[in-house]
mmCIF file of C-alpha atoms in Angstrom:
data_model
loop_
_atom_site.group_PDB
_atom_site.id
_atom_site.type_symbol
_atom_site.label_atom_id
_atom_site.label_comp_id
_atom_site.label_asym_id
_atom_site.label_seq_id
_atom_site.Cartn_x
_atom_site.Cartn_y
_atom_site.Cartn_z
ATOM 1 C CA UNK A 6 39.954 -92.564 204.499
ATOM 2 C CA UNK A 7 43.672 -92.359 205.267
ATOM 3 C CA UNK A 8 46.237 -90.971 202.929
ATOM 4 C CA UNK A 9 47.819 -93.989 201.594
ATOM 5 C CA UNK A 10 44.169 -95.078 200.087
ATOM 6 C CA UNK A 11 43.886 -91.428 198.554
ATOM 7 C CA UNK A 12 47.118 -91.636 196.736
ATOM 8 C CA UNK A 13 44.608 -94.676 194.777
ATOM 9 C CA UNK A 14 42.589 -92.477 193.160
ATOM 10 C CA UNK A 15 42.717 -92.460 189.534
ATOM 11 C CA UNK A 16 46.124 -95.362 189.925
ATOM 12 C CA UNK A 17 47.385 -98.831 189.305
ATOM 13 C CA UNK A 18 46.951 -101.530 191.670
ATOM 14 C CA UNK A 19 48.786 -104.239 190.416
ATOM 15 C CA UNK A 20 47.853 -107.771 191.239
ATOM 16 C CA UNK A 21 51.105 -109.615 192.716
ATOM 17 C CA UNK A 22 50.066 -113.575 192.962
ATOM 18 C CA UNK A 23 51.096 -116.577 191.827
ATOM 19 C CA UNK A 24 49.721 -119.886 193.187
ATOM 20 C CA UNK A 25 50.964 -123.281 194.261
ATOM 21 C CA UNK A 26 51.305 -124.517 190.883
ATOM 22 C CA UNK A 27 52.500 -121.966 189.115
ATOM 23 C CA UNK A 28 56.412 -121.225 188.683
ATOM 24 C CA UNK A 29 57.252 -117.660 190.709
ATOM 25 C CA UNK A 30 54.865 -119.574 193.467
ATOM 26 C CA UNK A 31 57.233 -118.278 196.147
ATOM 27 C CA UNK A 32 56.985 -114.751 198.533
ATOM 28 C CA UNK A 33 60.375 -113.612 198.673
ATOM 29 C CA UNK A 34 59.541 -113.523 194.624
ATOM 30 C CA UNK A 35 55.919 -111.625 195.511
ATOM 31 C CA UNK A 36 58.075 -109.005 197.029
ATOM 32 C CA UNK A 37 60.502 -108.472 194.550
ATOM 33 C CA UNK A 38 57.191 -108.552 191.934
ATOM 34 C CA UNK A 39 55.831 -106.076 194.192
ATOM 35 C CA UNK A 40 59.096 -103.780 194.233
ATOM 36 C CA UNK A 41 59.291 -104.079 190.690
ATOM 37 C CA UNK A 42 55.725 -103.019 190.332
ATOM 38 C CA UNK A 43 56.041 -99.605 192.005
ATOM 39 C CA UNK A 44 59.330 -98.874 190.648
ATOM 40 C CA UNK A 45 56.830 -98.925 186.875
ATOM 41 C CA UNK A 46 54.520 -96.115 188.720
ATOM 42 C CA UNK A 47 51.908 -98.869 190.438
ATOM 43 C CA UNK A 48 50.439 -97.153 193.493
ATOM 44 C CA UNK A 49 48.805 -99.847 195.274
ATOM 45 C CA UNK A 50 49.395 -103.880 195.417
ATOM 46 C CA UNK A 51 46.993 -106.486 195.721
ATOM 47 C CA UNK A 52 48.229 -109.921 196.941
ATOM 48 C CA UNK A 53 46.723 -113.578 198.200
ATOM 49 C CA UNK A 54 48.059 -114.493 201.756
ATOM 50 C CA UNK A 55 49.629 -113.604 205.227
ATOM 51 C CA UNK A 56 52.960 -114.881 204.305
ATOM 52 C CA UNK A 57 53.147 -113.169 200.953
ATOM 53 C CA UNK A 58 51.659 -109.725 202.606
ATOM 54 C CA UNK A 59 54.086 -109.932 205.277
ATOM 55 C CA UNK A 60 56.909 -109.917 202.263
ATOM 56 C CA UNK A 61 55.786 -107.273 200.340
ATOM 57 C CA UNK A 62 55.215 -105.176 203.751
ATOM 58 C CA UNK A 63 59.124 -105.103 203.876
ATOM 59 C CA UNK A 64 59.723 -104.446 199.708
ATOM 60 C CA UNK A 65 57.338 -100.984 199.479
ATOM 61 C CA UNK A 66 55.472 -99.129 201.968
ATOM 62 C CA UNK A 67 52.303 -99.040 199.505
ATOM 63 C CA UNK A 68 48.451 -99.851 200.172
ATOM 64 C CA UNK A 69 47.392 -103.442 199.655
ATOM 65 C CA UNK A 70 44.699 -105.178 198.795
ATOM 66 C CA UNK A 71 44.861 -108.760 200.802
ATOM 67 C CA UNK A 72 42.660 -111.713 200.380
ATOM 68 C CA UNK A 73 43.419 -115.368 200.875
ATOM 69 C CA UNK A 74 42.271 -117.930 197.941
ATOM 70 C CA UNK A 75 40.817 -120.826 199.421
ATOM 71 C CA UNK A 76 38.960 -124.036 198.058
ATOM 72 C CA UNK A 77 36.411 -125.416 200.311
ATOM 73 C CA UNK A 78 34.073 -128.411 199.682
ATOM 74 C CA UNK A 79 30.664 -127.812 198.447
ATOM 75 C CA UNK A 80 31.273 -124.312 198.081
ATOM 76 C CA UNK A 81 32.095 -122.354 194.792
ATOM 77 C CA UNK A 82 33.693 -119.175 197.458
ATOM 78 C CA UNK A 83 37.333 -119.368 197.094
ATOM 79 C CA UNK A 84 38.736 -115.451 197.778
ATOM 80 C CA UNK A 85 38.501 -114.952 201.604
ATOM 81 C CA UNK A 86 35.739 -117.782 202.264
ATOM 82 C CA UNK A 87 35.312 -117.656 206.022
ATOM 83 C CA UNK A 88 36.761 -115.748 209.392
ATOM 84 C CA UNK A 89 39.488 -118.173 209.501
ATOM 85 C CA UNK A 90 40.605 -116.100 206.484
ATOM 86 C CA UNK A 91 40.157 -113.070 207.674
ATOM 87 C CA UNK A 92 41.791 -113.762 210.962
ATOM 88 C CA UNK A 93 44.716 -114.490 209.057
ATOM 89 C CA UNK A 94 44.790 -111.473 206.981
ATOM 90 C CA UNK A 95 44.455 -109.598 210.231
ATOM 91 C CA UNK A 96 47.471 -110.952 211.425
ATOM 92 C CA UNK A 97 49.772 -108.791 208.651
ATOM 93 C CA UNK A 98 46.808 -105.848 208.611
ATOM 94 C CA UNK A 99 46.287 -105.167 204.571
ATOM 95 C CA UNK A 100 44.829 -101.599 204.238
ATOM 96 C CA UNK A 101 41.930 -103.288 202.727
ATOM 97 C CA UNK A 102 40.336 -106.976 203.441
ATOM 98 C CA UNK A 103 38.722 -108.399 199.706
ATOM 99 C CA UNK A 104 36.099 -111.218 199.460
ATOM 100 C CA UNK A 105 34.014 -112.848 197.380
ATOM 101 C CA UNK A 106 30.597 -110.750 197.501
ATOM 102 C CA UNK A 107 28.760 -112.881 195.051
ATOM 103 C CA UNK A 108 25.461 -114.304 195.499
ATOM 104 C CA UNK A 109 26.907 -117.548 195.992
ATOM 105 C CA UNK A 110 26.460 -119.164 199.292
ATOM 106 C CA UNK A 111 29.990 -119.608 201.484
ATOM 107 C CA UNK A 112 31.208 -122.749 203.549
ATOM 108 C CA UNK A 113 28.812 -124.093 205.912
ATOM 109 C CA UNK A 114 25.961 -122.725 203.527
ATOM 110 C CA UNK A 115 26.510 -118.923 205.448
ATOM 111 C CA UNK A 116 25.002 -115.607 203.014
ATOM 112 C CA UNK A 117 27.074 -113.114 202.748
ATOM 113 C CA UNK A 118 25.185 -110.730 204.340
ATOM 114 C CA UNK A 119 25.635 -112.774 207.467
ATOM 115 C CA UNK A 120 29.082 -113.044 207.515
ATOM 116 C CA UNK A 121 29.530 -109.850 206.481
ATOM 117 C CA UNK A 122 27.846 -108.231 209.126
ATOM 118 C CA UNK A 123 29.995 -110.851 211.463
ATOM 119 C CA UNK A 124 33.356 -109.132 210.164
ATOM 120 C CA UNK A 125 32.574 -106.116 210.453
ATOM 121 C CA UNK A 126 31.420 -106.354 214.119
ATOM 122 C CA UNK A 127 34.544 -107.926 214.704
ATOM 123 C CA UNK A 128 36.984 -105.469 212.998
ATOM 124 C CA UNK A 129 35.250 -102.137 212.715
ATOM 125 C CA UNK A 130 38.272 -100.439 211.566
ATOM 126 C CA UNK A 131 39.006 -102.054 208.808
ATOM 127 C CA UNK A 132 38.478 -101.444 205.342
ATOM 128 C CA UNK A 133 36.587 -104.075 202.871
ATOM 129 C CA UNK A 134 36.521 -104.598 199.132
ATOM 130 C CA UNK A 135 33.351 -106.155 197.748
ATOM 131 C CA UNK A 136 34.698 -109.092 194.882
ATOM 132 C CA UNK A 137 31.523 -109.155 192.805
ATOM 133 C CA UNK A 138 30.802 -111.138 189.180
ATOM 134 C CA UNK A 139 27.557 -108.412 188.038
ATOM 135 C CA UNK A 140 25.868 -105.399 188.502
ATOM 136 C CA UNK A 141 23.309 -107.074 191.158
ATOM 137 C CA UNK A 142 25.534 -108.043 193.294
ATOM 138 C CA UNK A 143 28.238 -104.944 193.482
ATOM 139 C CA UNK A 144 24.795 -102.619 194.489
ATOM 140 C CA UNK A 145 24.318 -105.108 197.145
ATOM 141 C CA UNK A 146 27.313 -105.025 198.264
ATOM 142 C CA UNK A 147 27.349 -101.470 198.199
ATOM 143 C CA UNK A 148 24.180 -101.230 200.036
ATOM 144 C CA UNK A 149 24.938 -103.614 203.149
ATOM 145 C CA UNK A 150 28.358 -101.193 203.525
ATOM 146 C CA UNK A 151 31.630 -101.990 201.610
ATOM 147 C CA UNK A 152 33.900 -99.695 201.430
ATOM 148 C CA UNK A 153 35.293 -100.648 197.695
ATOM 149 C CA UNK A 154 32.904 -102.575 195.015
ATOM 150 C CA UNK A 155 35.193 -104.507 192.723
ATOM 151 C CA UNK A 156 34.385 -105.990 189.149
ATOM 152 C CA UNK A 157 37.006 -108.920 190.331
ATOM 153 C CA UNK A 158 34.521 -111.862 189.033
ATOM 154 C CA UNK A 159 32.681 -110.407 186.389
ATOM 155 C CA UNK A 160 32.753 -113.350 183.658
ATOM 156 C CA UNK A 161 34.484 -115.644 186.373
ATOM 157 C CA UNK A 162 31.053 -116.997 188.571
ATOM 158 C CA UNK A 163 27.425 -118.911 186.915
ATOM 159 C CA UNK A 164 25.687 -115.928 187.844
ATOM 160 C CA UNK A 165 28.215 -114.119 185.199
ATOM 161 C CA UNK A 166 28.130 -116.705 183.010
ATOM 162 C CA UNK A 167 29.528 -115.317 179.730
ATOM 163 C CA UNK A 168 29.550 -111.649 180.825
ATOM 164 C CA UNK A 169 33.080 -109.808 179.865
ATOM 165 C CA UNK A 170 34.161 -106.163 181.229
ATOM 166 C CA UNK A 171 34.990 -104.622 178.394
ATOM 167 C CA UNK A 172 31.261 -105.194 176.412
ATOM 168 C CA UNK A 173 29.966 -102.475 175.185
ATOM 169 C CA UNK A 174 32.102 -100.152 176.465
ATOM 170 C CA UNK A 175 32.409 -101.297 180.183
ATOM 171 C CA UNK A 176 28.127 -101.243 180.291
ATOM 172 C CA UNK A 177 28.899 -103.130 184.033
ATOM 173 C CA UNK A 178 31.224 -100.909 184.906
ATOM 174 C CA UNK A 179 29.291 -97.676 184.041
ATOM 175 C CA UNK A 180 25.950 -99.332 185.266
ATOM 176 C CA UNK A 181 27.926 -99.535 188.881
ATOM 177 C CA UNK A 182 29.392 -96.121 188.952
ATOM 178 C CA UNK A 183 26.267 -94.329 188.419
ATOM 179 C CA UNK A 184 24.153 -96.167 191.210
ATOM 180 C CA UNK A 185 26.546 -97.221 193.871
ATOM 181 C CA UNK A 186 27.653 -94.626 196.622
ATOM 182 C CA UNK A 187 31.246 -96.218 197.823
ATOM 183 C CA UNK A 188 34.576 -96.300 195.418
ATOM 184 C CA UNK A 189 34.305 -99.039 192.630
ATOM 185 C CA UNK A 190 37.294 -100.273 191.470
ATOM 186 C CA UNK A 191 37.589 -101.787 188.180
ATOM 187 C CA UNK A 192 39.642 -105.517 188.090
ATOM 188 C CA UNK A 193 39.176 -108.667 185.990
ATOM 189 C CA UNK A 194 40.838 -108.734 181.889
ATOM 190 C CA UNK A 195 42.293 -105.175 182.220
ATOM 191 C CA UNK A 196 44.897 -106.539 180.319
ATOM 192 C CA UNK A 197 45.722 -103.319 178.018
ATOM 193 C CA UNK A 198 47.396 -99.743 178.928
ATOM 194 C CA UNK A 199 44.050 -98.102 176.969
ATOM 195 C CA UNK A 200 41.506 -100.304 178.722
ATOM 196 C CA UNK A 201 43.042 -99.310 182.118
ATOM 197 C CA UNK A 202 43.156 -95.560 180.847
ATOM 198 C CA UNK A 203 39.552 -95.942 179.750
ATOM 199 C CA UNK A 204 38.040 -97.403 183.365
ATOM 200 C CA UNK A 205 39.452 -94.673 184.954
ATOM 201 C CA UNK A 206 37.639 -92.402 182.300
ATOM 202 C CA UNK A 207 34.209 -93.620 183.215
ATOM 203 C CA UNK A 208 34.369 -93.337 187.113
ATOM 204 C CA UNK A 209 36.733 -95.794 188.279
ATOM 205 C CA UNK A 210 38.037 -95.267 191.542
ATOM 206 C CA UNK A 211 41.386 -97.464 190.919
ATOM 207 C CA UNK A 212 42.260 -100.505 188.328
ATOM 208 C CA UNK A 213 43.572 -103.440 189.152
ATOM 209 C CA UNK A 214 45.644 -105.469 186.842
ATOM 210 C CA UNK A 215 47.177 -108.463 187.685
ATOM 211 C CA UNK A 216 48.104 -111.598 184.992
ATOM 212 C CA UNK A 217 49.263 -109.453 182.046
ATOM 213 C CA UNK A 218 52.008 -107.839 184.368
ATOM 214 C CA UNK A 219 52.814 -110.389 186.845
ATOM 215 C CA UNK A 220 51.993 -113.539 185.011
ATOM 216 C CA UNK A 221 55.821 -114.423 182.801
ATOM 217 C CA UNK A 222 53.390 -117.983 181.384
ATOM 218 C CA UNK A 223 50.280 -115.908 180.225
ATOM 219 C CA UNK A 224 52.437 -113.363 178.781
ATOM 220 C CA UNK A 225 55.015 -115.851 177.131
ATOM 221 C CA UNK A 226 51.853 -118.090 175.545
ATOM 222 C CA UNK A 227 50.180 -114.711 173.808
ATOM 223 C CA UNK A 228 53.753 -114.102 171.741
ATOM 224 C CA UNK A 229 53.588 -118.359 171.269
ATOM 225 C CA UNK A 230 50.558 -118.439 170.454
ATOM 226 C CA UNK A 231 50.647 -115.480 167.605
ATOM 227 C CA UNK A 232 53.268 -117.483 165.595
ATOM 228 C CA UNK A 233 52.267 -120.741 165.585
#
């Protein structure tokens, strides 16, 4: 494990994206969102696509996170669904390659565990983040060799179907840190200073937290929405 992914330990990843449809959709904005990240203290940056990577490679010299967000028909995989993905992402090099590591099946009806094993066999050297939704599926992942087990989904897939983080005290969280052997890093509603304070606490290798720093329209609506 190289240095830059050491300086991650016990930091802030934060979560520079905005899609299509949303207003700061734009990469020369990712990279200033990604500047303005590690000039608050953020010590990694996770981001979705080549051309917004690419951007933020020439704002900070920081680890990131890549993955590419992806609908495909008849599948419910959307972060980094298929080698054509990854391929991508390999283009710019991320320090670390996310997907979805659910037990949902991918495009052309392909297990995880078989593609998987296909990336890895292709690109040895590279590092992978395991996107999972519950506790089953992040000791898989661990288990068939990820190098990071992520709580990305938790709440956000059927097979986490009204599941939240924080419950009870981060139960999913804590259940993950005491069986799995690689770095878990905690993402999905972080969306508090203490709750990001608190994964660390209870074994988390790094925290991601993305909408409630990068997101103006989320963050905007809360105020709204509190005096209406």
């Amino acid at each position: 494990m190289n240095q830059k992914i050491e300086n991650l330990k016990g930091k802030l990843i934060v979560s520079c994206q905005a899609l299509p449809h949303e207003p700061l959709h734009s990469s020369f904005i990712m990279g200033r969102m990604a500047l303005a990240a590690k000039e608050g203290g953020a010590a990694g940056i996770r981001a979705n696509t080549k051309e917004d990577i690419r951007e933020i490679q020439t704002q900070v010299d920081l680890p990131i996170i890549g993955i590419v967000k992806r609908d495909y028909e008849g599948s419910d995989i959307y972060i980094t669904p298929t080698m054509k993905e990854i391929q991508e992402l390999m283009e710019v090099k991320p320090d670390i390659i996310a997907m979805d590591a659910t037990a949902s099946l991918r495009p052309g009806d392909k297990t995880l565990d078989d593609f998987f094993k296909e990336v890895k066999e292709r690109y040895p050297d590279q590092l992978w983040m395991a996107d999972c939704s519950n506790v089953e599926e992040a000791l898989h992942a661990d288990e068939i060799g990820f190098d990071f087990i992520g709580t990305t989904l938790v709440g956000y897939t059927k097979q986490s179907n009204g599941l939240q983080i924080e419950e009870n005290d981060f139960e999913i969280l804590r259940k993950i840190v005491a069986n799995a052997k690689h770095k878990v890093i905690a993402e999905g509603n972080i969306n508090t200073p203490a709750k990001a304070k608190r994964v660390i606490e209870l074994g988390a290798y790094s925290v991601v937290v993305g909408s409630i720093i990068t997101r103006p329209q989320l963050i905007t609506r809360s105020f709204a929405e509190a005096l209406q």
